PDB file of C-alpha atoms and ligand atoms in Angstrom:
ATOM      1  CA  MET H  23     166.797  88.699  74.894  1.00 41.00           C
ATOM      2  CA  PRO H  24     167.925  90.813  71.962  1.00 44.00           C
ATOM      3  CA  MET H  25     164.629  92.657  71.953  1.00 59.00           C
ATOM      4  CA  THR H  26     164.642  96.007  70.247  1.00 75.00           C
ATOM      5  CA  GLY H  27     161.354  97.480  71.429  1.00 94.00           C
ATOM      6  CA  VAL H  28     159.677  95.742  68.493  1.00 97.00           C
ATOM      7  CA  LEU H  29     158.276  92.549  70.027  1.00 97.00           C
ATOM      8  CA  ARG H  30     157.120  90.439  67.097  1.00 97.00           C
ATOM      9  CA  PRO H  31     155.046  90.230  63.933  1.00 98.00           C
ATOM     10  CA  GLY H  32     151.545  90.931  65.228  1.00 98.00           C
ATOM     11  CA  HIS H  33     149.125  91.002  62.334  1.00 98.00           C
ATOM     12  CA  ALA H  34     148.771  90.524  58.590  1.00 98.00           C
ATOM     13  CA  GLN H  35     145.770  91.786  56.607  1.00 98.00           C
ATOM     14  CA  LEU H  36     145.219  89.589  53.550  1.00 98.00           C
ATOM     15  CA  ARG H  37     142.943  90.180  50.573  1.00 98.00           C
ATOM     16  CA  VAL H  38     140.663  87.309  49.609  1.00 98.00           C
ATOM     17  CA  LEU H  39     138.339  86.880  46.643  1.00 98.00           C
ATOM     18  CA  ASP H  40     135.435  85.093  48.355  1.00 98.00           C
ATOM     19  CA  MET H  41     134.982  85.784  52.055  1.00 98.00           C
ATOM     20  CA  GLU H  42     132.795  82.863  53.058  1.00 97.00           C
ATOM     21  CA  GLU H  43     134.974  80.308  51.231  1.00 98.00           C
ATOM     22  CA  SER H  44     138.005  81.912  52.884  1.00 98.00           C
ATOM     23  CA  VAL H  45     136.454  81.921  56.367  1.00 98.00           C
ATOM     24  CA  HIS H  46     135.788  78.172  55.950  1.00 98.00           C
ATOM     25  CA  PHE H  47     139.418  77.602  54.867  1.00 98.00           C
ATOM     26  CA  TYR H  48     141.049  79.732  57.587  1.00 98.00           C
ATOM     27  CA  THR H  49     138.764  78.257  60.282  1.00 98.00           C
ATOM     28  CA  ASN H  50     138.419  74.577  59.406  1.00 98.00           C
ATOM     29  CA  VAL H  51     141.527  73.807  57.330  1.00 98.00           C
ATOM     30  CA  LEU H  52     144.217  76.152  58.655  1.00 98.00           C
ATOM     31  CA  GLY H  53     142.483  76.022  62.034  1.00 98.00           C
ATOM     32  CA  LEU H  54     142.585  79.639  63.183  1.00 98.00           C
ATOM     33  CA  LYS H  55     139.883  80.908  65.537  1.00 98.00           C
ATOM     34  CA  GLU H  56     137.517  83.586  64.249  1.00 98.00           C
ATOM     35  CA  THR H  57     137.478  86.368  66.842  1.00 98.00           C
ATOM     36  CA  GLY H  58     135.277  88.994  65.202  1.00 98.00           C
ATOM     37  CA  ARG H  59     133.874  90.826  62.186  1.00 98.00           C
ATOM     38  CA  ASP H  60     133.839  94.607  61.766  1.00 98.00           C
ATOM     39  CA  LYS H  61     131.445  97.030  60.056  1.00 97.00           C
ATOM     40  CA  SER H  62     133.521  97.045  56.867  1.00 97.00           C
ATOM     41  CA  GLY H  63     133.144  93.250  56.568  1.00 98.00           C
ATOM     42  CA  ARG H  64     136.675  92.319  57.594  1.00 98.00           C
ATOM     43  CA  VAL H  65     136.974  89.019  59.488  1.00 98.00           C
ATOM     44  CA  TYR H  66     139.505  88.628  62.321  1.00 98.00           C
ATOM     45  CA  PHE H  67     141.329  85.475  63.406  1.00 98.00           C
ATOM     46  CA  LYS H  68     143.961  84.350  65.892  1.00 98.00           C
ATOM     47  CA  ALA H  69     146.065  81.189  66.200  1.00 98.00           C
ATOM     48  CA  TRP H  70     145.228  79.094  69.249  1.00 97.00           C
ATOM     49  CA  ASP H  71     148.215  79.986  71.460  1.00 97.00           C
ATOM     50  CA  GLU H  72     148.232  83.684  70.638  1.00 98.00           C
ATOM     51  CA  ARG H  73     146.993  85.825  73.505  1.00 98.00           C
ATOM     52  CA  ASP H  74     146.022  88.989  71.594  1.00 98.00           C
ATOM     53  CA  HIS H  75     142.645  89.372  69.874  1.00 98.00           C
ATOM     54  CA  ASN H  76     143.790  88.926  66.268  1.00 98.00           C
ATOM     55  CA  SER H  77     146.765  88.177  64.036  1.00 98.00           C
ATOM     56  CA  VAL H  78     145.144  87.534  60.637  1.00 98.00           C
ATOM     57  CA  ILE H  79     142.549  89.847  59.126  1.00 98.00           C
ATOM     58  CA  LEU H  80     140.782  88.990  55.862  1.00 98.00           C
ATOM     59  CA  ARG H  81     139.368  91.658  53.568  1.00 98.00           C
ATOM     60  CA  GLN H  82     137.322  90.824  50.489  1.00 98.00           C
ATOM     61  CA  ALA H  83     138.792  92.363  47.324  1.00 98.00           C
ATOM     62  CA  ASP H  84     139.061  91.655  43.614  1.00 98.00           C
ATOM     63  CA  ARG H  85     142.713  90.602  43.817  1.00 98.00           C
ATOM     64  CA  ALA H  86     144.659  88.574  46.366  1.00 98.00           C
ATOM     65  CA  GLY H  87     147.700  89.819  48.306  1.00 98.00           C
ATOM     66  CA  MET H  88     148.613  91.527  51.550  1.00 98.00           C
ATOM     67  CA  ASP H  89     147.319  94.998  52.527  1.00 98.00           C
ATOM     68  CA  PHE H  90     149.770  95.439  55.421  1.00 98.00           C
ATOM     69  CA  PHE H  91     151.926  93.634  57.970  1.00 98.00           C
ATOM     70  CA  GLY H  92     152.027  94.869  61.565  1.00 98.00           C
ATOM     71  CA  PHE H  93     154.587  94.562  64.359  1.00 98.00           C
ATOM     72  CA  LYS H  94     153.643  94.853  68.028  1.00 98.00           C
ATOM     73  CA  VAL H  95     155.958  97.110  70.029  1.00 98.00           C
ATOM     74  CA  GLU H  96     156.632  97.059  73.747  1.00 96.00           C
ATOM     75  CA  SER H  97     154.744 100.184  74.885  1.00 96.00           C
ATOM     76  CA  LYS H  98     153.076 103.395  73.760  1.00 97.00           C
ATOM     77  CA  GLU H  99     156.317 105.185  74.587  1.00 96.00           C
ATOM     78  CA  VAL H 100     158.238 102.911  72.180  1.00 96.00           C
ATOM     79  CA  LEU H 101     155.534 103.546  69.551  1.00 97.00           C
ATOM     80  CA  GLU H 102     155.981 107.326  69.879  1.00 97.00           C
ATOM     81  CA  ASN H 103     159.775 107.018  69.791  1.00 96.00           C
ATOM     82  CA  LEU H 104     159.735 104.801  66.701  1.00 97.00           C
ATOM     83  CA  ASP H 105     157.330 107.176  64.940  1.00 97.00           C
ATOM     84  CA  LYS H 106     159.818 110.017  65.619  1.00 96.00           C
ATOM     85  CA  ALA H 107     162.722 107.817  64.488  1.00 96.00           C
ATOM     86  CA  LEU H 108     160.932 106.960  61.221  1.00 97.00           C
ATOM     87  CA  LYS H 109     160.306 110.656  60.512  1.00 97.00           C
ATOM     88  CA  ALA H 110     163.937 111.516  61.325  1.00 97.00           C
ATOM     89  CA  TYR H 111     164.963 108.776  58.858  1.00 97.00           C
ATOM     90  CA  GLY H 112     162.873 110.524  56.192  1.00 97.00           C
ATOM     91  CA  VAL H 113     159.881 108.178  56.204  1.00 98.00           C
ATOM     92  CA  THR H 114     156.352 109.603  56.111  1.00 98.00           C
ATOM     93  CA  THR H 115     154.105 108.070  58.762  1.00 98.00           C
ATOM     94  CA  GLU H 116     150.354 108.008  59.153  1.00 98.00           C
ATOM     95  CA  ARG H 117     148.295 107.443  62.308  1.00 98.00           C
ATOM     96  CA  MET H 118     145.506 104.890  62.157  1.00 98.00           C
ATOM     97  CA  PRO H 119     143.144 105.644  65.040  1.00 98.00           C
ATOM     98  CA  ALA H 120     142.491 103.196  67.876  1.00 98.00           C
ATOM     99  CA  GLY H 121     139.518 100.983  67.028  1.00 97.00           C
ATOM    100  CA  GLU H 122     139.952 101.246  63.240  1.00 98.00           C
ATOM    101  CA  MET H 123     140.982  97.620  63.600  1.00 98.00           C
ATOM    102  CA  MET H 124     138.961  95.641  66.146  1.00 98.00           C
ATOM    103  CA  GLU H 125     140.395  95.546  69.678  1.00 98.00           C
ATOM    104  CA  THR H 126     143.565  97.286  68.477  1.00 98.00           C
ATOM    105  CA  GLY H 127     145.054 100.577  69.637  1.00 98.00           C
ATOM    106  CA  GLU H 128     146.517 103.382  67.564  1.00 98.00           C
ATOM    107  CA  ARG H 129     148.806 102.254  64.755  1.00 98.00           C
ATOM    108  CA  VAL H 130     151.729 104.015  63.058  1.00 98.00           C
ATOM    109  CA  ARG H 131     151.667 103.151  59.361  1.00 98.00           C
ATOM    110  CA  PHE H 132     154.443 103.668  56.799  1.00 98.00           C
ATOM    111  CA  LYS H 133     155.578 102.451  53.393  1.00 98.00           C
ATOM    112  CA  ALA H 134     158.899 100.617  53.096  1.00 98.00           C
ATOM    113  CA  PRO H 135     161.193 101.156  50.067  1.00 98.00           C
ATOM    114  CA  THR H 136     159.871  97.889  48.546  1.00 98.00           C
ATOM    115  CA  GLY H 137     156.375  99.454  48.502  1.00 98.00           C
ATOM    116  CA  HIS H 138     154.973  97.326  51.335  1.00 98.00           C
ATOM    117  CA  THR H 139     152.783  98.918  53.982  1.00 98.00           C
ATOM    118  CA  PHE H 140     153.938  98.177  57.529  1.00 98.00           C
ATOM    119  CA  GLU H 141     152.422  99.162  60.841  1.00 98.00           C
ATOM    120  CA  LEU H 142     153.542  99.414  64.452  1.00 98.00           C
ATOM    121  CA  TYR H 143     151.158  99.260  67.375  1.00 98.00           C
ATOM    122  CA  ALA H 144     151.473  98.913  71.129  1.00 98.00           C
ATOM    123  CA  GLU H 145     148.015  97.773  72.173  1.00 98.00           C
ATOM    124  CA  LYS H 146     145.781  94.888  71.176  1.00 98.00           C
ATOM    125  CA  ASN H 147     143.310  93.475  73.660  1.00 98.00           C
ATOM    126  CA  HIS H 148     144.407  90.352  75.499  1.00 98.00           C
ATOM    127  CA  VAL H 149     141.864  87.562  75.035  1.00 98.00           C
ATOM    128  CA  GLY H 150     144.165  84.732  76.165  1.00 97.00           C
ATOM    129  CA  ASN H 151     144.625  81.248  74.724  1.00 96.00           C
ATOM    130  CA  GLY H 152     141.692  79.681  76.539  1.00 95.00           C
ATOM    131  CA  LEU H 153     143.876  78.058  79.204  1.00 97.00           C
ATOM    132  CA  GLY H 154     143.897  80.916  81.717  1.00 95.00           C
ATOM    133  CA  ASP H 155     146.832  82.490  83.516  1.00 95.00           C
ATOM    134  CA  PHE H 156     146.703  80.385  86.683  1.00 97.00           C
ATOM    135  CA  ALA H 157     148.051  76.819  86.658  1.00 97.00           C
ATOM    136  CA  PRO H 158     147.044  76.250  83.003  1.00 97.00           C
ATOM    137  CA  GLU H 159     146.704  72.931  81.170  1.00 97.00           C
ATOM    138  CA  ALA H 160     149.267  72.177  78.447  1.00 95.00           C
ATOM    139  CA  TRP H 161     147.082  72.724  75.390  1.00 93.00           C
ATOM    140  CA  ASN H 162     143.554  73.416  74.356  1.00 91.00           C
ATOM    141  CA  PRO H 163     141.676  70.352  73.030  1.00 91.00           C
ATOM    142  CA  ASP H 164     139.180  72.635  71.257  1.00 89.00           C
ATOM    143  CA  GLN H 165     141.182  72.841  68.009  1.00 93.00           C
ATOM    144  CA  LYS H 166     140.269  72.353  64.360  1.00 96.00           C
ATOM    145  CA  GLY H 167     142.358  71.623  61.280  1.00 98.00           C
ATOM    146  CA  ILE H 168     146.088  72.349  61.200  1.00 98.00           C
ATOM    147  CA  SER H 169     145.852  74.687  64.207  1.00 98.00           C
ATOM    148  CA  PRO H 170     149.207  76.473  64.267  1.00 98.00           C
ATOM    149  CA  VAL H 171     150.624  78.002  67.436  1.00 97.00           C
ATOM    150  CA  ARG H 172     151.032  81.509  66.033  1.00 98.00           C
ATOM    151  CA  MET H 173     151.435  83.703  62.979  1.00 98.00           C
ATOM    152  CA  ASP H 174     155.208  83.873  62.757  1.00 98.00           C
ATOM    153  CA  HIS H 175     156.715  85.837  59.841  1.00 98.00           C
ATOM    154  CA  ALA H 176     156.275  86.979  56.256  1.00 98.00           C
ATOM    155  CA  LEU H 177     158.437  86.827  53.130  1.00 98.00           C
ATOM    156  CA  ILE H 178     157.980  89.873  50.912  1.00 98.00           C
ATOM    157  CA  TYR H 179     159.131  90.481  47.323  1.00 97.00           C
ATOM    158  CA  GLY H 180     160.157  93.866  45.909  1.00 98.00           C
ATOM    159  CA  LYS H 181     162.868  95.871  44.142  1.00 98.00           C
ATOM    160  CA  ASP H 182     164.733  97.817  46.818  1.00 98.00           C
ATOM    161  CA  ILE H 183     165.263  95.116  49.434  1.00 98.00           C
ATOM    162  CA  ASP H 184     168.468  96.921  50.503  1.00 98.00           C
ATOM    163  CA  GLY H 185     166.377  99.962  51.425  1.00 98.00           C
ATOM    164  CA  THR H 186     163.779  97.962  53.357  1.00 98.00           C
ATOM    165  CA  ARG H 187     166.450  95.920  55.160  1.00 98.00           C
ATOM    166  CA  LYS H 188     168.401  99.060  56.120  1.00 98.00           C
ATOM    167  CA  LEU H 189     165.250 100.775  57.421  1.00 98.00           C
ATOM    168  CA  PHE H 190     164.455  97.819  59.694  1.00 98.00           C
ATOM    169  CA  GLU H 191     168.091  97.604  60.825  1.00 97.00           C
ATOM    170  CA  GLU H 192     168.718 101.305  61.375  1.00 96.00           C
ATOM    171  CA  VAL H 193     165.358 102.473  62.733  1.00 96.00           C
ATOM    172  CA  PHE H 194     164.091  99.372  64.554  1.00 97.00           C
ATOM    173  CA  GLY H 195     167.319  97.535  65.415  1.00 96.00           C
ATOM    174  CA  PHE H 196     166.566  94.373  63.451  1.00 97.00           C
ATOM    175  CA  ARG H 197     169.618  92.212  62.657  1.00 97.00           C
ATOM    176  CA  VAL H 198     170.461  90.185  59.578  1.00 98.00           C
ATOM    177  CA  THR H 199     170.678  86.431  60.227  1.00 98.00           C
ATOM    178  CA  GLU H 200     171.175  85.081  56.687  1.00 98.00           C
ATOM    179  CA  ARG H 201     171.581  86.369  53.128  1.00 97.00           C
ATOM    180  CA  VAL H 202     171.664  84.932  49.625  1.00 97.00           C
ATOM    181  CA  LYS H 203     174.210  86.697  47.376  1.00 97.00           C
ATOM    182  CA  LEU H 204     173.923  87.059  43.609  1.00 96.00           C
ATOM    183  CA  GLU H 205     176.756  86.096  41.195  1.00 95.00           C
ATOM    184  CA  ASP H 206     178.591  89.382  41.892  1.00 96.00           C
ATOM    185  CA  LYS H 207     178.961  88.178  45.519  1.00 94.00           C
ATOM    186  CA  THR H 208     177.842  91.662  46.654  1.00 95.00           C
ATOM    187  CA  THR H 209     174.183  92.133  45.789  1.00 97.00           C
ATOM    188  CA  ASP H 210     171.619  90.472  48.065  1.00 98.00           C
ATOM    189  CA  LEU H 211     169.079  88.271  46.318  1.00 96.00           C
ATOM    190  CA  ALA H 212     167.459  87.704  49.723  1.00 97.00           C
ATOM    191  CA  ALA H 213     167.851  88.852  53.328  1.00 98.00           C
ATOM    192  CA  PHE H 214     166.448  87.357  56.549  1.00 98.00           C
ATOM    193  CA  ILE H 215     166.116  89.698  59.526  1.00 98.00           C
ATOM    194  CA  THR H 216     165.122  89.302  63.187  1.00 97.00           C
ATOM    195  CA  CYS H 217     163.998  91.461  66.110  1.00 96.00           C
ATOM    196  CA  SER H 218     164.015  88.537  68.533  1.00 94.00           C
ATOM    197  CA  THR H 219     165.737  85.177  69.042  1.00 94.00           C
ATOM    198  CA  LYS H 220     163.987  83.730  65.992  1.00 96.00           C
ATOM    199  CA  ALA H 221     165.987  82.950  62.843  1.00 96.00           C
ATOM    200  CA  HIS H 222     163.740  85.459  61.053  1.00 97.00           C
ATOM    201  CA  ASP H 223     160.805  87.737  61.785  1.00 98.00           C
ATOM    202  CA  LEU H 224     160.745  89.141  58.243  1.00 98.00           C
ATOM    203  CA  ALA H 225     162.405  88.054  55.006  1.00 98.00           C
ATOM    204  CA  MET H 226     162.721  89.737  51.617  1.00 98.00           C
ATOM    205  CA  VAL H 227     163.628  88.650  48.090  1.00 97.00           C
ATOM    206  CA  ARG H 228     164.692  90.952  45.242  1.00 96.00           C
ATOM    207  CA  HIS H 229     161.974  90.979  42.591  1.00 96.00           C
ATOM    208  CA  GLY H 230     161.005  93.116  39.598  1.00 95.00           C
ATOM    209  CA  GLU H 231     157.661  94.222  41.021  1.00 97.00           C
ATOM    210  CA  ASP H 232     157.086  96.027  44.335  1.00 98.00           C
ATOM    211  CA  ASP H 233     154.643  95.353  47.158  1.00 98.00           C
ATOM    212  CA  LYS H 234     154.368  91.606  46.560  1.00 98.00           C
ATOM    213  CA  LEU H 235     153.694  88.873  49.104  1.00 98.00           C
ATOM    214  CA  HIS H 236     155.476  85.542  48.849  1.00 97.00           C
ATOM    215  CA  HIS H 237     154.029  83.994  52.013  1.00 98.00           C
ATOM    216  CA  VAL H 238     152.730  84.492  55.517  1.00 98.00           C
ATOM    217  CA  SER H 239     153.944  81.743  57.836  1.00 98.00           C
ATOM    218  CA  PHE H 240     152.410  79.904  60.777  1.00 98.00           C
ATOM    219  CA  ARG H 241     154.390  78.049  63.413  1.00 98.00           C
ATOM    220  CA  LEU H 242     153.792  74.450  64.461  1.00 98.00           C
ATOM    221  CA  ASP H 243     155.458  72.671  67.386  1.00 96.00           C
ATOM    222  CA  SER H 244     156.996  69.637  65.685  1.00 97.00           C
ATOM    223  CA  TRP H 245     157.878  67.839  62.445  1.00 96.00           C
ATOM    224  CA  GLU H 246     155.058  65.417  63.247  1.00 97.00           C
ATOM    225  CA  GLN H 247     152.672  68.384  63.241  1.00 97.00           C
ATOM    226  CA  VAL H 248     154.036  69.477  59.844  1.00 98.00           C
ATOM    227  CA  LEU H 249     153.342  65.977  58.436  1.00 98.00           C
ATOM    228  CA  ARG H 250     149.867  66.075  60.007  1.00 98.00           C
ATOM    229  CA  ALA H 251     149.316  69.473  58.342  1.00 98.00           C
ATOM    230  CA  ALA H 252     150.182  67.914  54.943  1.00 98.00           C
ATOM    231  CA  ASP H 253     147.625  65.138  55.589  1.00 98.00           C
ATOM    232  CA  ILE H 254     144.956  67.732  56.410  1.00 98.00           C
ATOM    233  CA  MET H 255     145.822  69.661  53.227  1.00 98.00           C
ATOM    234  CA  THR H 256     145.356  66.509  51.133  1.00 98.00           C
ATOM    235  CA  MET H 257     142.096  65.596  52.920  1.00 98.00           C
ATOM    236  CA  ASN H 258     140.835  69.070  51.959  1.00 98.00           C
ATOM    237  CA  ARG H 259     142.421  69.060  48.460  1.00 98.00           C
ATOM    238  CA  VAL H 260     144.462  72.170  49.278  1.00 98.00           C
ATOM    239  CA  SER H 261     146.890  73.311  46.563  1.00 96.00           C
ATOM    240  CA  ILE H 262     150.388  72.485  47.904  1.00 96.00           C
ATOM    241  CA  ASP H 263     153.328  74.403  46.417  1.00 95.00           C
ATOM    242  CA  ILE H 264     156.071  72.262  47.977  1.00 94.00           C
ATOM    243  CA  GLY H 265     156.753  70.046  50.945  1.00 90.00           C
ATOM    244  CA  PRO H 266     156.862  68.734  53.516  1.00 96.00           C
ATOM    245  CA  THR H 267     160.577  69.507  53.262  1.00 96.00           C
ATOM    246  CA  ARG H 268     163.245  71.550  55.014  1.00 95.00           C
ATOM    247  CA  HIS H 269     164.811  74.946  54.356  1.00 95.00           C
ATOM    248  CA  GLY H 270     168.615  75.215  54.425  1.00 95.00           C
ATOM    249  CA  ILE H 271     168.143  78.852  55.455  1.00 95.00           C
ATOM    250  CA  THR H 272     166.840  78.919  59.070  1.00 95.00           C
ATOM    251  CA  ARG H 273     166.698  75.048  59.005  1.00 96.00           C
ATOM    252  CA  GLY H 274     162.912  75.164  59.424  1.00 96.00           C
ATOM    253  CA  ALA H 275     160.796  72.208  58.237  1.00 96.00           C
ATOM    254  CA  THR H 276     158.124  73.532  55.937  1.00 97.00           C
ATOM    255  CA  ILE H 277     155.114  73.235  53.642  1.00 97.00           C
ATOM    256  CA  TYR H 278     154.139  76.015  51.213  1.00 97.00           C
ATOM    257  CA  PHE H 279     150.505  75.962  50.151  1.00 98.00           C
ATOM    258  CA  PHE H 280     147.849  78.298  48.808  1.00 98.00           C
ATOM    259  CA  ASP H 281     144.649  79.651  50.304  1.00 98.00           C
ATOM    260  CA  PRO H 282     141.558  79.580  48.020  1.00 98.00           C
ATOM    261  CA  SER H 283     142.455  83.068  46.673  1.00 98.00           C
ATOM    262  CA  GLY H 284     146.021  82.084  45.743  1.00 97.00           C
ATOM    263  CA  ASN H 285     147.812  83.678  48.692  1.00 98.00           C
ATOM    264  CA  ARG H 286     150.788  81.469  49.579  1.00 98.00           C
ATOM    265  CA  LEU H 287     150.928  80.424  53.225  1.00 98.00           C
ATOM    266  CA  GLU H 288     153.483  78.334  55.097  1.00 98.00           C
ATOM    267  CA  THR H 289     153.277  76.011  58.062  1.00 98.00           C
ATOM    268  CA  PHE H 290     156.648  75.249  59.579  1.00 97.00           C
ATOM    269  CA  CYS H 291     158.446  74.064  62.691  1.00 97.00           C
ATOM    270  CA  GLY H 292     161.940  74.356  64.055  1.00 95.00           C
ATOM    271  CA  GLY H 293     164.744  76.575  62.946  1.00 93.00           C
ATOM    272  CA  TYR H 294     167.547  77.610  65.253  1.00 96.00           C
ATOM    273  CA  GLU H 295     167.497  80.167  68.038  1.00 96.00           C
ATOM    274  CA  TRP H 296     169.421  83.278  67.134  1.00 97.00           C
ATOM    275  CA  TYR H 297     171.569  85.413  69.447  1.00 96.00           C
ATOM    276  CA  PRO H 298     173.247  88.713  68.563  1.00 94.00           C
ATOM    277  CA  ASP H 299     176.767  87.283  68.898  1.00 96.00           C
ATOM    278  CA  MET H 300     176.145  84.752  66.118  1.00 97.00           C
ATOM    279  CA  HIS H 301     177.825  85.271  62.758  1.00 97.00           C
ATOM    280  CA  GLU H 302     175.705  86.094  59.741  1.00 97.00           C
ATOM    281  CA  ILE H 303     175.248  83.152  57.350  1.00 97.00           C
ATOM    282  CA  THR H 304     175.819  83.691  53.608  1.00 97.00           C
ATOM    283  CA  TRP H 305     174.578  81.507  50.750  1.00 97.00           C
ATOM    284  CA  PRO H 306     176.016  81.924  47.230  1.00 97.00           C
ATOM    285  CA  VAL H 307     173.403  81.957  44.478  1.00 94.00           C
ATOM    286  CA  GLU H 308     174.789  78.647  43.144  1.00 94.00           C
ATOM    287  CA  GLU H 309     173.524  77.045  46.389  1.00 94.00           C
ATOM    288  CA  VAL H 310     170.134  78.792  46.411  1.00 93.00           C
ATOM    289  CA  GLY H 311     168.311  75.526  45.646  1.00 92.00           C
ATOM    290  CA  ARG H 312     169.696  73.827  48.770  1.00 95.00           C
ATOM    291  CA  ALA H 313     169.238  77.076  50.741  1.00 93.00           C
ATOM    292  CA  ILE H 314     165.508  77.224  50.046  1.00 93.00           C
ATOM    293  CA  PHE H 315     164.607  73.537  49.594  1.00 94.00           C
ATOM    294  CA  TYR H 316     167.252  71.484  51.374  1.00 95.00           C
ATOM    295  CA  HIS H 317     166.147  68.084  50.071  1.00 93.00           C
ATOM    296  CA  ASP H 318     165.214  68.895  46.444  1.00 91.00           C
ATOM    297  CA  ARG H 319     168.326  71.131  46.176  1.00 93.00           C
ATOM    298  CA  LYS H 320     166.606  73.132  43.431  1.00 91.00           C
ATOM    299  CA  LEU H 321     163.951  75.827  43.327  1.00 89.00           C
ATOM    300  CA  ASN H 322     160.608  74.932  41.887  1.00 86.00           C
ATOM    301  CA  GLU H 323     159.157  77.113  39.141  1.00 82.00           C
ATOM    302  CA  ALA H 324     156.653  78.728  41.497  1.00 85.00           C
ATOM    303  CA  PHE H 325     159.087  79.912  44.199  1.00 84.00           C
ATOM    304  CA  LEU H 326     160.402  82.885  42.217  1.00 81.00           C
ATOM    305  CA  ALA H 327     157.427  83.457  39.930  1.00 84.00           C
ATOM    306  CA  VAL H 328     154.187  83.098  41.935  1.00 90.00           C
ATOM    307  CA  VAL H 329     153.484  86.001  44.279  1.00 93.00           C
ATOM    308  CA  THR H 330     150.340  87.931  45.178  1.00 95.00           C
TER     309      THR H 330
HETATM  310 FE1  LIG C  25     158.798  81.320  55.719  1.00 78.44          FE
END
């Protein structure tokens, strides 16, 4: 496995406008499991097959968006080493004490050049997926709504995507899987990067405003599950941005939709497995429509404009 010490996206803290409406949506429509509430009023969720205590945290605020995105690392030793590596790279880091987030150990927090707050952590309590570790059943019948397998990745928007990409490549060992090039054939409009065998663990698009969220994505097992997710969205009158369709980039089958606060989320399945000996894929800007929405072959108005 081309693991780098950074294991995977581990948590995203999202701002919501109305907590109870949002808890209903994230529990009964998206189908995450609520795992706790803390003193500050934040509500914690996990997807059914995730083993750690939480992957989505909601905080009530007066505007939507993402507070921070966290990556789980392999061990406390890796956490210390990556903190040192960030400082050596010229990045200021901050320690968030263990327990500041429920069931989560100490976190190393930093700002990326695109203005986004990222975190690394090594410890989050294992609560399991309800199936046990000994001779488990195949899936848990106690599921509501869309019920994704896991929180999978995020797409962020900001100005200096070169700086953020380089930081993740040079400090954490992420690798670029795909890029979209602007007309000059040099400048990246978008970059997709991985720390695993996934086609992307984080993606970024060049945008005039920093610290913006395009979407947080949740993985489903099959195309049938993606179609079922679209049915559940219609049954609940969820605002759908686009889909079900397929991305040319990563080849994932997708739906973009909005939570009640206007945060864009994605449910998707598929995409190829990536290995470090694979060649990077490049898309010219003239093909960006097919790259993002393979069937429509054009971007919709919202893709570039609507971010939180
Ligand atoms: Fe995505």
